Short mmCIF file of C-alpha atoms in Angstrom, two decimals:
data_model
loop_
_atom_site.label_atom_id
_atom_site.label_comp_id
_atom_site.label_asym_id
_atom_site.label_seq_id
_atom_site.Cartn_x
_atom_site.Cartn_y
_atom_site.Cartn_z
CA UNK A 1 17.13 -8.35 -15.38
CA UNK A 2 14.99 -8.52 -18.50
CA UNK A 3 11.33 -7.50 -18.18
CA UNK A 4 8.33 -9.19 -19.77
CA UNK A 5 6.46 -7.09 -22.36
CA UNK A 6 3.08 -5.78 -21.21
CA UNK A 7 0.79 -3.21 -22.79
CA UNK A 8 -1.45 -0.86 -20.83
CA UNK A 9 -4.69 0.12 -22.59
CA UNK A 10 -6.52 2.98 -20.89
CA UNK A 11 -9.83 4.73 -21.52
CA UNK A 12 -10.41 8.11 -19.89
CA UNK A 13 -11.62 11.70 -20.18
CA UNK A 14 -15.20 10.58 -20.75
CA UNK A 15 -17.94 13.15 -21.42
CA UNK A 16 -21.26 13.16 -23.27
CA UNK A 17 -23.24 15.85 -25.09
CA UNK A 18 -26.93 15.09 -25.67
CA UNK A 19 -28.69 16.90 -28.54
CA UNK A 20 -31.66 19.26 -28.20
CA UNK A 21 -33.99 18.93 -25.25
CA UNK A 22 -32.22 15.80 -24.00
CA UNK A 23 -29.31 17.98 -22.88
CA UNK A 24 -31.55 19.63 -20.28
CA UNK A 25 -32.44 16.36 -18.54
CA UNK A 26 -30.35 17.10 -15.50
CA UNK A 27 -32.14 14.38 -13.53
CA UNK A 28 -30.40 11.81 -15.71
CA UNK A 29 -26.91 10.38 -15.57
CA UNK A 30 -25.05 8.19 -17.99
CA UNK A 31 -22.80 5.23 -17.58
CA UNK A 32 -20.87 3.07 -20.00
CA UNK A 33 -19.71 -0.50 -20.35
CA UNK A 34 -16.16 -0.84 -21.64
CA UNK A 35 -15.55 -4.21 -23.26
CA UNK A 36 -12.45 -5.96 -24.58
CA UNK A 37 -12.50 -9.59 -25.69
CA UNK A 38 -11.26 -11.99 -23.02
CA UNK A 39 -11.50 -9.45 -20.18
CA UNK A 40 -14.28 -8.67 -17.67
CA UNK A 41 -16.56 -5.78 -18.58
CA UNK A 42 -15.65 -2.54 -16.79
CA UNK A 43 -18.36 0.00 -15.89
CA UNK A 44 -17.82 3.74 -15.44
CA UNK A 45 -19.95 6.85 -15.12
CA UNK A 46 -20.05 9.34 -18.00
CA UNK A 47 -20.58 13.01 -17.03
CA UNK A 48 -22.98 15.09 -19.11
CA UNK A 49 -21.45 18.16 -20.74
CA UNK A 50 -23.85 21.14 -20.86
CA UNK A 51 -21.57 23.90 -22.17
CA UNK A 52 -18.62 24.47 -24.44
CA UNK A 53 -16.43 25.12 -21.40
CA UNK A 54 -15.61 21.89 -19.64
CA UNK A 55 -12.64 20.39 -17.84
CA UNK A 56 -12.04 16.64 -17.99
CA UNK A 57 -9.38 15.18 -15.69
CA UNK A 58 -6.45 14.14 -17.93
CA UNK A 59 -5.11 11.65 -15.35
CA UNK A 60 -8.15 9.71 -14.13
CA UNK A 61 -8.97 6.63 -16.20
CA UNK A 62 -12.41 5.07 -16.49
CA UNK A 63 -10.93 1.68 -17.39
CA UNK A 64 -7.50 0.11 -17.70
CA UNK A 65 -6.59 -3.23 -19.27
CA UNK A 66 -3.18 -4.87 -18.84
CA UNK A 67 -2.28 -7.12 -21.75
CA UNK A 68 0.60 -9.57 -21.96
CA UNK A 69 1.91 -11.29 -25.09
CA UNK A 70 -0.70 -14.05 -25.02
CA UNK A 71 -3.53 -11.50 -24.71
CA UNK A 72 -2.23 -9.51 -27.67
CA UNK A 73 -1.82 -12.66 -29.75
CA UNK A 74 -5.40 -13.73 -29.00
CA UNK A 75 -6.78 -10.31 -29.87
CA UNK A 76 -4.90 -10.32 -33.16
CA UNK A 77 -6.31 -13.73 -34.15
CA UNK A 78 -9.39 -13.36 -36.37
CA UNK A 79 -12.48 -15.02 -34.89
CA UNK A 80 -10.83 -15.68 -31.51
CA UNK A 81 -13.69 -13.93 -29.69
CA UNK A 82 -16.48 -14.85 -32.14
CA UNK A 83 -15.89 -11.79 -34.28
CA UNK A 84 -13.86 -11.35 -37.46
CA UNK A 85 -12.03 -8.39 -35.90
CA UNK A 86 -11.26 -7.70 -32.22
CA UNK A 87 -11.93 -4.25 -30.81
CA UNK A 88 -12.38 -2.28 -27.63
CA UNK A 89 -15.97 -1.11 -27.30
CA UNK A 90 -17.51 1.69 -25.24
CA UNK A 91 -21.31 1.33 -24.99
CA UNK A 92 -23.00 4.38 -23.43
CA UNK A 93 -26.34 4.10 -21.62
CA UNK A 94 -28.76 6.65 -20.20
CA UNK A 95 -29.97 5.77 -16.71
CA UNK A 96 -31.60 7.26 -13.66
CA UNK A 97 -29.86 9.80 -11.46
CA UNK A 98 -28.04 8.56 -8.36
CA UNK A 99 -27.83 4.92 -9.35
CA UNK A 100 -24.57 3.01 -9.42
CA UNK A 101 -26.40 0.51 -11.52
CA UNK A 102 -29.59 1.34 -13.32
CA UNK A 103 -32.70 1.25 -11.14
CA UNK A 104 -34.96 -1.66 -11.99
CA UNK A 105 -32.69 -2.59 -14.89
CA UNK A 106 -34.20 0.15 -17.08
CA UNK A 107 -31.69 1.84 -19.33
CA UNK A 108 -31.52 3.16 -22.86
CA UNK A 109 -28.60 2.65 -25.20
CA UNK A 110 -27.26 6.02 -26.35
CA UNK A 111 -24.63 4.71 -28.72
CA UNK A 112 -21.50 2.61 -29.18
CA UNK A 113 -17.91 3.57 -30.02
CA UNK A 114 -15.31 1.03 -31.14
CA UNK A 115 -11.58 1.00 -31.85
CA UNK A 116 -10.33 -2.04 -33.73
CA UNK A 117 -7.21 -3.93 -32.71
CA UNK A 118 -4.38 -3.13 -35.11
CA UNK A 119 -0.75 -4.08 -35.63
CA UNK A 120 0.36 -1.08 -33.54
CA UNK A 121 -0.95 -2.82 -30.43
CA UNK A 122 2.01 -5.22 -30.50
CA UNK A 123 4.77 -2.73 -31.29
CA UNK A 124 5.28 -1.63 -27.69
CA UNK A 125 5.21 2.07 -28.54
CA UNK A 126 2.92 4.71 -27.03
CA UNK A 127 -0.06 5.26 -29.33
CA UNK A 128 -3.00 7.62 -28.90
CA UNK A 129 -5.76 5.59 -30.56
CA UNK A 130 -8.39 8.29 -30.10
CA UNK A 131 -8.66 11.63 -28.33
CA UNK A 132 -11.57 14.00 -28.78
CA UNK A 133 -15.23 14.04 -29.75
CA UNK A 134 -16.99 11.43 -31.86
CA UNK A 135 -20.62 11.06 -32.91
CA UNK A 136 -22.46 7.97 -31.63
CA UNK A 137 -26.01 6.67 -31.85
CA UNK A 138 -28.56 6.97 -34.66
CA UNK A 139 -30.75 9.71 -36.13
CA UNK A 140 -30.15 13.19 -37.44
CA UNK A 141 -29.36 14.83 -34.09
CA UNK A 142 -26.91 12.40 -32.54
CA UNK A 143 -25.09 12.48 -29.19
CA UNK A 144 -21.37 13.21 -29.05
CA UNK A 145 -18.96 11.26 -26.88
CA UNK A 146 -15.59 12.59 -25.72
CA UNK A 147 -12.95 10.06 -24.73
CA UNK A 148 -9.27 9.24 -24.80
CA UNK A 149 -8.05 5.75 -25.72
CA UNK A 150 -4.34 5.24 -25.24
CA UNK A 151 -1.84 2.39 -25.60
CA UNK A 152 1.51 2.45 -23.86
CA UNK A 153 4.21 -0.05 -23.02
CA UNK A 154 4.16 -1.24 -19.41
CA UNK A 155 7.00 -3.79 -19.11
CA UNK A 156 7.06 -5.79 -15.91
CA UNK A 157 9.43 -8.01 -13.99
CA UNK A 158 7.99 -11.38 -13.00
CA UNK A 159 9.22 -13.17 -9.88
CA UNK A 160 8.20 -16.54 -8.46
CA UNK A 161 8.94 -18.14 -5.09
CA UNK A 162 9.96 -21.68 -6.03
CA UNK A 163 8.55 -23.16 -2.80
CA UNK A 164 6.53 -22.19 0.26
CA UNK A 165 8.00 -19.24 2.11
CA UNK A 166 8.37 -21.18 5.37
CA UNK A 167 10.71 -23.58 3.53
CA UNK A 168 13.28 -20.90 2.65
CA UNK A 169 12.77 -20.85 -1.11
CA UNK A 170 14.69 -19.20 -3.88
CA UNK A 171 13.04 -16.36 -5.78
CA UNK A 172 13.44 -16.72 -9.52
CA UNK A 173 12.80 -14.26 -12.30
CA UNK A 174 10.56 -15.50 -15.11
CA UNK A 175 11.12 -14.57 -18.74
CA UNK A 176 9.19 -16.87 -21.04
CA UNK A 177 10.31 -20.41 -20.20
CA UNK A 178 13.58 -19.15 -18.73
CA UNK A 179 14.04 -19.01 -14.93
CA UNK A 180 16.92 -17.18 -13.30
CA UNK A 181 17.59 -17.18 -9.54
CA UNK A 182 17.60 -13.62 -8.25
CA UNK A 183 17.08 -13.75 -4.47
CA UNK A 184 16.99 -16.23 -1.63
CA UNK A 185 14.36 -16.08 1.09
CA UNK A 186 15.02 -16.89 4.75
CA UNK A 187 12.04 -17.50 7.04
CA UNK A 188 12.65 -17.09 10.77
CA UNK A 189 10.25 -17.75 13.63
CA UNK A 190 11.63 -15.85 16.61
CA UNK A 191 9.32 -15.30 19.57
CA UNK A 192 11.91 -13.19 21.38
CA UNK A 193 12.29 -10.54 18.68
CA UNK A 194 11.36 -6.95 19.38
CA UNK A 195 10.50 -3.86 17.40
CA UNK A 196 13.79 -2.27 18.45
CA UNK A 197 15.72 -5.18 16.93
CA UNK A 198 13.63 -6.15 13.91
CA UNK A 199 16.08 -8.56 12.33
CA UNK A 200 18.19 -9.68 15.26
CA UNK A 201 17.66 -12.31 17.92
CA UNK A 202 17.88 -16.10 17.96
CA UNK A 203 15.82 -18.68 16.14
CA UNK A 204 12.73 -19.74 18.02
CA UNK A 205 12.58 -23.36 19.16
CA UNK A 206 9.38 -25.33 19.75
CA UNK A 207 10.87 -27.34 22.61
CA UNK A 208 9.06 -25.37 25.33
CA UNK A 209 6.59 -26.73 27.86
CA UNK A 210 2.82 -27.08 27.71
CA UNK A 211 2.26 -23.45 28.73
CA UNK A 212 4.46 -22.24 25.89
CA UNK A 213 2.63 -24.44 23.42
CA UNK A 214 -0.76 -23.20 24.62
CA UNK A 215 0.33 -19.56 24.34
CA UNK A 216 1.73 -20.28 20.91
CA UNK A 217 -1.68 -21.46 19.76
CA UNK A 218 -3.28 -18.21 20.93
CA UNK A 219 -0.91 -15.84 19.18
CA UNK A 220 1.33 -15.70 16.16
CA UNK A 221 4.36 -13.50 16.55
CA UNK A 222 8.02 -13.25 15.68
CA UNK A 223 7.71 -14.31 12.05
CA UNK A 224 10.38 -12.76 9.83
CA UNK A 225 11.30 -13.01 6.19
CA UNK A 226 14.72 -11.78 5.07
CA UNK A 227 15.50 -11.40 1.37
CA UNK A 228 19.13 -11.95 0.35
CA UNK A 229 20.76 -11.19 -2.98
CA UNK A 230 22.96 -13.73 -4.75
CA UNK A 231 26.01 -12.57 -2.80
CA UNK A 232 24.28 -13.40 0.48
CA UNK A 233 23.70 -9.80 1.58
CA UNK A 234 20.35 -9.03 3.20
CA UNK A 235 18.67 -6.38 1.02
CA UNK A 236 15.07 -6.31 2.32
CA UNK A 237 12.93 -7.86 5.01
CA UNK A 238 9.47 -8.12 6.52
CA UNK A 239 8.80 -8.81 10.17
CA UNK A 240 5.76 -8.93 12.39
CA UNK A 241 5.53 -5.59 14.13
CA UNK A 242 2.16 -6.42 15.75
CA UNK A 243 1.31 -10.03 16.70
CA UNK A 244 -1.67 -11.79 15.17
CA UNK A 245 -3.96 -12.56 18.10
CA UNK A 246 -7.67 -13.48 18.29
CA UNK A 247 -10.21 -10.85 19.30
CA UNK A 248 -11.79 -11.28 22.75
CA UNK A 249 -14.43 -14.00 22.63
CA UNK A 250 -13.47 -15.03 19.11
CA UNK A 251 -10.92 -17.28 17.42
CA UNK A 252 -9.96 -14.92 14.59
CA UNK A 253 -7.94 -11.72 14.11
CA UNK A 254 -10.34 -8.75 14.00
CA UNK A 255 -10.24 -5.39 12.24
CA UNK A 256 -10.16 -3.66 15.62
CA UNK A 257 -6.75 -5.21 16.36
CA UNK A 258 -5.09 -6.31 13.12
CA UNK A 259 -1.78 -8.04 12.86
CA UNK A 260 0.88 -5.99 11.11
CA UNK A 261 4.16 -6.32 9.26
CA UNK A 262 6.90 -3.75 8.85
CA UNK A 263 8.53 -3.81 5.41
CA UNK A 264 12.12 -2.55 5.42
CA UNK A 265 14.90 -2.18 2.89
CA UNK A 266 18.66 -1.98 3.10
CA UNK A 267 20.05 1.42 3.96
CA UNK A 268 21.49 3.13 0.91
CA UNK A 269 24.51 4.19 2.96
CA UNK A 270 25.74 0.64 2.68
CA UNK A 271 25.63 -0.15 6.40
CA UNK A 272 24.73 -3.80 7.03
CA UNK A 273 23.28 -2.91 10.42
CA UNK A 274 20.89 -0.18 9.25
CA UNK A 275 17.44 -0.58 7.71
CA UNK A 276 14.95 1.90 6.32
CA UNK A 277 11.25 1.39 7.09
CA UNK A 278 9.22 1.58 3.87
CA UNK A 279 5.71 0.31 4.55
CA UNK A 280 3.33 -1.21 7.07
CA UNK A 281 1.03 -4.05 6.03
CA UNK A 282 -2.00 -4.77 8.24
CA UNK A 283 -4.17 -7.88 7.98
CA UNK A 284 -7.31 -9.22 9.60
CA UNK A 285 -10.08 -11.72 8.92
CA UNK A 286 -13.66 -10.79 8.01
CA UNK A 287 -16.79 -12.93 8.07
CA UNK A 288 -18.85 -13.01 4.88
CA UNK A 289 -21.59 -10.42 4.45
CA UNK A 290 -25.22 -11.59 4.35
CA UNK A 291 -26.23 -13.05 0.98
CA UNK A 292 -22.57 -13.13 -0.05
CA UNK A 293 -20.02 -15.90 -0.26
CA UNK A 294 -19.96 -18.33 2.64
CA UNK A 295 -16.19 -18.07 2.88
CA UNK A 296 -14.28 -15.60 5.06
CA UNK A 297 -11.96 -13.04 3.54
CA UNK A 298 -8.56 -11.78 4.65
CA UNK A 299 -8.35 -8.03 4.21
CA UNK A 300 -4.95 -6.43 3.67
CA UNK A 301 -4.10 -2.76 3.98
CA UNK A 302 -0.77 -1.17 3.05
CA UNK A 303 0.49 2.19 4.26
CA UNK A 304 3.71 3.77 3.05
CA UNK A 305 5.90 5.42 5.67
CA UNK A 306 7.24 8.76 4.39
CA UNK A 307 10.69 9.71 5.60
CA UNK A 308 10.81 12.37 8.30
CA UNK A 309 7.00 12.47 8.52
CA UNK A 310 4.65 11.26 11.20
CA UNK A 311 1.71 10.45 8.93
CA UNK A 312 1.56 7.27 6.91
CA UNK A 313 -0.13 7.13 3.49
CA UNK A 314 -2.68 4.51 2.47
CA UNK A 315 -1.88 3.14 -1.00
CA UNK A 316 -3.80 -0.14 -1.17
CA UNK A 317 -6.55 -2.10 0.55
CA UNK A 318 -7.72 -5.40 -0.90
CA UNK A 319 -9.67 -8.49 0.21
CA UNK A 320 -8.41 -12.02 -0.48
CA UNK A 321 -10.45 -15.20 -0.21
CA UNK A 322 -9.32 -17.18 2.82
CA UNK A 323 -10.11 -20.36 0.89
CA UNK A 324 -8.78 -19.64 -2.60
CA UNK A 325 -6.40 -16.73 -2.03
CA UNK A 326 -6.27 -13.97 -4.61
CA UNK A 327 -4.33 -10.94 -5.76
CA UNK A 328 -2.96 -8.07 -3.71
CA UNK A 329 -1.92 -5.06 -5.74
CA UNK A 330 -0.70 -1.48 -5.72
CA UNK A 331 -2.37 0.10 -8.71
CA UNK A 332 -3.31 3.76 -8.68
CA UNK A 333 -5.84 3.14 -11.47
CA UNK A 334 -7.66 0.18 -9.97
CA UNK A 335 -7.93 1.47 -6.42
CA UNK A 336 -7.69 5.16 -5.59
CA UNK A 337 -7.27 6.15 -1.93
CA UNK A 338 -10.03 8.19 -0.27
CA UNK A 339 -10.44 11.69 -1.69
CA UNK A 340 -8.87 13.37 1.33
CA UNK A 341 -5.76 11.23 0.99
CA UNK A 342 -5.54 11.04 -2.78
CA UNK A 343 -3.18 13.99 -3.27
CA UNK A 344 -0.66 13.08 -0.53
CA UNK A 345 -0.77 9.44 -1.64
CA UNK A 346 0.12 10.41 -5.19
CA UNK A 347 2.83 12.80 -4.02
CA UNK A 348 4.46 10.25 -1.75
CA UNK A 349 4.09 7.50 -4.31
CA UNK A 350 5.95 9.69 -6.76
CA UNK A 351 8.66 10.41 -4.22
CA UNK A 352 9.25 6.80 -3.19
CA UNK A 353 8.27 4.77 -6.25
CA UNK A 354 8.95 7.02 -9.22
CA UNK A 355 7.32 10.00 -10.89
CA UNK A 356 5.18 7.79 -13.13
CA UNK A 357 3.10 6.76 -10.12
CA UNK A 358 1.85 10.30 -9.65
CA UNK A 359 -0.15 10.06 -12.86
CA UNK A 360 -1.62 6.70 -11.91
CA UNK A 361 -0.71 3.29 -13.11
CA UNK A 362 0.33 -0.18 -12.07
CA UNK A 363 3.05 -0.57 -9.44
CA UNK A 364 3.01 -4.22 -8.33
CA UNK A 365 0.84 -7.25 -7.71
CA UNK A 366 1.26 -10.62 -6.07
CA UNK A 367 -0.96 -13.67 -6.36
CA UNK A 368 -1.15 -16.08 -3.43
CA UNK A 369 -3.10 -19.23 -2.52
CA UNK A 370 -5.59 -19.77 0.30
CA UNK A 371 -4.84 -20.59 3.91
CA UNK A 372 -4.90 -24.39 3.50
CA UNK A 373 -3.05 -24.53 0.19
CA UNK A 374 0.61 -24.70 -0.70
CA UNK A 375 1.46 -21.23 -1.95
CA UNK A 376 4.25 -20.04 -4.19
CA UNK A 377 3.60 -16.32 -4.65
CA UNK A 378 3.85 -14.86 -8.15
CA UNK A 379 4.97 -11.22 -8.20
CA UNK A 380 4.63 -8.68 -11.01
CA UNK A 381 6.52 -5.42 -10.71
CA UNK A 382 6.43 -2.44 -13.07
CA UNK A 383 9.88 -1.89 -14.54
CA UNK A 384 9.71 1.88 -14.08
CA UNK A 385 9.71 1.44 -10.30
CA UNK A 386 12.92 -0.60 -10.20
CA UNK A 387 16.16 1.34 -10.20
CA UNK A 388 18.23 -1.19 -8.23
CA UNK A 389 18.04 -4.70 -6.80
CA UNK A 390 16.93 -3.33 -3.43
CA UNK A 391 13.78 -1.92 -5.05
CA UNK A 392 12.79 -5.33 -6.39
CA UNK A 393 13.71 -7.05 -3.11
CA UNK A 394 11.46 -4.67 -1.15
CA UNK A 395 8.41 -5.72 -3.16
CA UNK A 396 9.40 -9.39 -2.90
CA UNK A 397 9.46 -8.97 0.90
CA UNK A 398 6.01 -7.35 0.71
CA UNK A 399 4.72 -10.31 -1.31
CA UNK A 400 6.07 -12.70 1.31
CA UNK A 401 4.26 -10.76 4.04
CA UNK A 402 1.02 -10.89 2.03
CA UNK A 403 1.28 -14.67 1.67
CA UNK A 404 2.11 -15.25 5.33
CA UNK A 405 -0.72 -12.91 6.41
CA UNK A 406 -3.25 -15.29 4.88
CA UNK A 407 -1.75 -18.09 7.00
CA UNK A 408 -1.47 -15.90 10.11
CA UNK A 409 -5.18 -15.01 9.89
CA UNK A 410 -6.29 -18.64 10.11
CA UNK A 411 -8.68 -19.35 13.01
CA UNK A 412 -6.96 -20.17 16.30
CA UNK A 413 -7.76 -23.62 17.68
CA UNK A 414 -6.77 -25.62 20.71
CA UNK A 415 -5.34 -28.32 18.49
CA UNK A 416 -4.56 -27.87 14.82
CA UNK A 417 -6.66 -30.02 12.52
CA UNK A 418 -4.69 -32.29 10.23
CA UNK A 419 -6.19 -33.49 6.99
CA UNK A 420 -6.19 -37.29 6.58
CA UNK A 421 -3.67 -38.53 4.07
CA UNK A 422 -1.72 -35.27 4.09
CA UNK A 423 1.73 -36.00 2.55
CA UNK A 424 3.62 -33.56 4.75
CA UNK A 425 2.84 -31.30 7.73
CA UNK A 426 2.15 -27.62 7.26
CA UNK A 427 5.43 -25.75 7.93
CA UNK A 428 3.43 -23.22 9.96
CA UNK A 429 1.31 -25.82 11.81
CA UNK A 430 3.03 -25.16 15.16
CA UNK A 431 1.64 -21.63 15.12
CA UNK A 432 -1.94 -22.65 14.33
#
């Protein structure tokens, strides 16, 4: 498998020294806006440094940008972003204490630091663009900003389901315009499956009576996705460990009783009958907050299951639009677990996904469509976390569970609504 080239641009180890009497304004805090052409602005706090002895975390990043070939080409094109030369910019502002954003919009620009885009950005080699103190601002006594700006290669595998998961698609690897089949995906709807036999049992048939059909419309259970390699061997799977059922008095799955998937991979001993649990994906539906979007969200939460340990480890929690879908990801830079769980999460991530995860970084992402749309999940997977085909298949199974969770969290109705003029029925309509 050949990966796609990606570059990871990170900004971290931020600190600010204010000159003279300004340094004693302990009631103030600073924040910065980190800008790169073509990407959303990222905002981070900047701690004030009051003494020569300070300790800045070498692993925590204030901002991370992931750039593919098209991004790098655009940044290297003069005038592409209305400037003769592209650059990454860190603009530091002084604001009031305790504010995530500046109270009343009042803030004062302290200074700006820029690093221009150069040819080294496209070479795929690790480059330390800046590390240390630099003077910013204007005047004789100017503030000093400490930061680290680093480029490093972050190659990724790209996988695409070539059809909806319920239609048993192939999974192809993307490399430019080239597509290579890698896995096949088998969707099974088995209402008689059990947690003791996660991948066994017979196919479920919809030929039951009225009572069966009514029960079917009030719960979604027994969905399975099995990932096979090109030889036909099952190498990973996802199955519903907890049914998706509506909360009492409601027609949606609630946070108090989420549906859940168990993600498993083939046993490394080579036994075709043995599977290793790897993660548990929970999903539920949330109503929009006041003054927010009018559309519901589907919230997904992934725990890893350490071997020979009772405690699971939270590694990702992300909301997806029920209408438009979105991106689910495992990225230790973009979403850190709660402070109490941060250390064990990093330790276990390193043990199960590779040592590079312990220092932060991208692991995987998958992009899916909304509940009423045809979805062909697109999966990105960091190359450093793939040592064998089973590793890749495990994340493909996770992506399938993410996609099906959006469908499983649809509101429960007595009779599924069918859009007029629909060319073909929803493959999951019987469970709606």
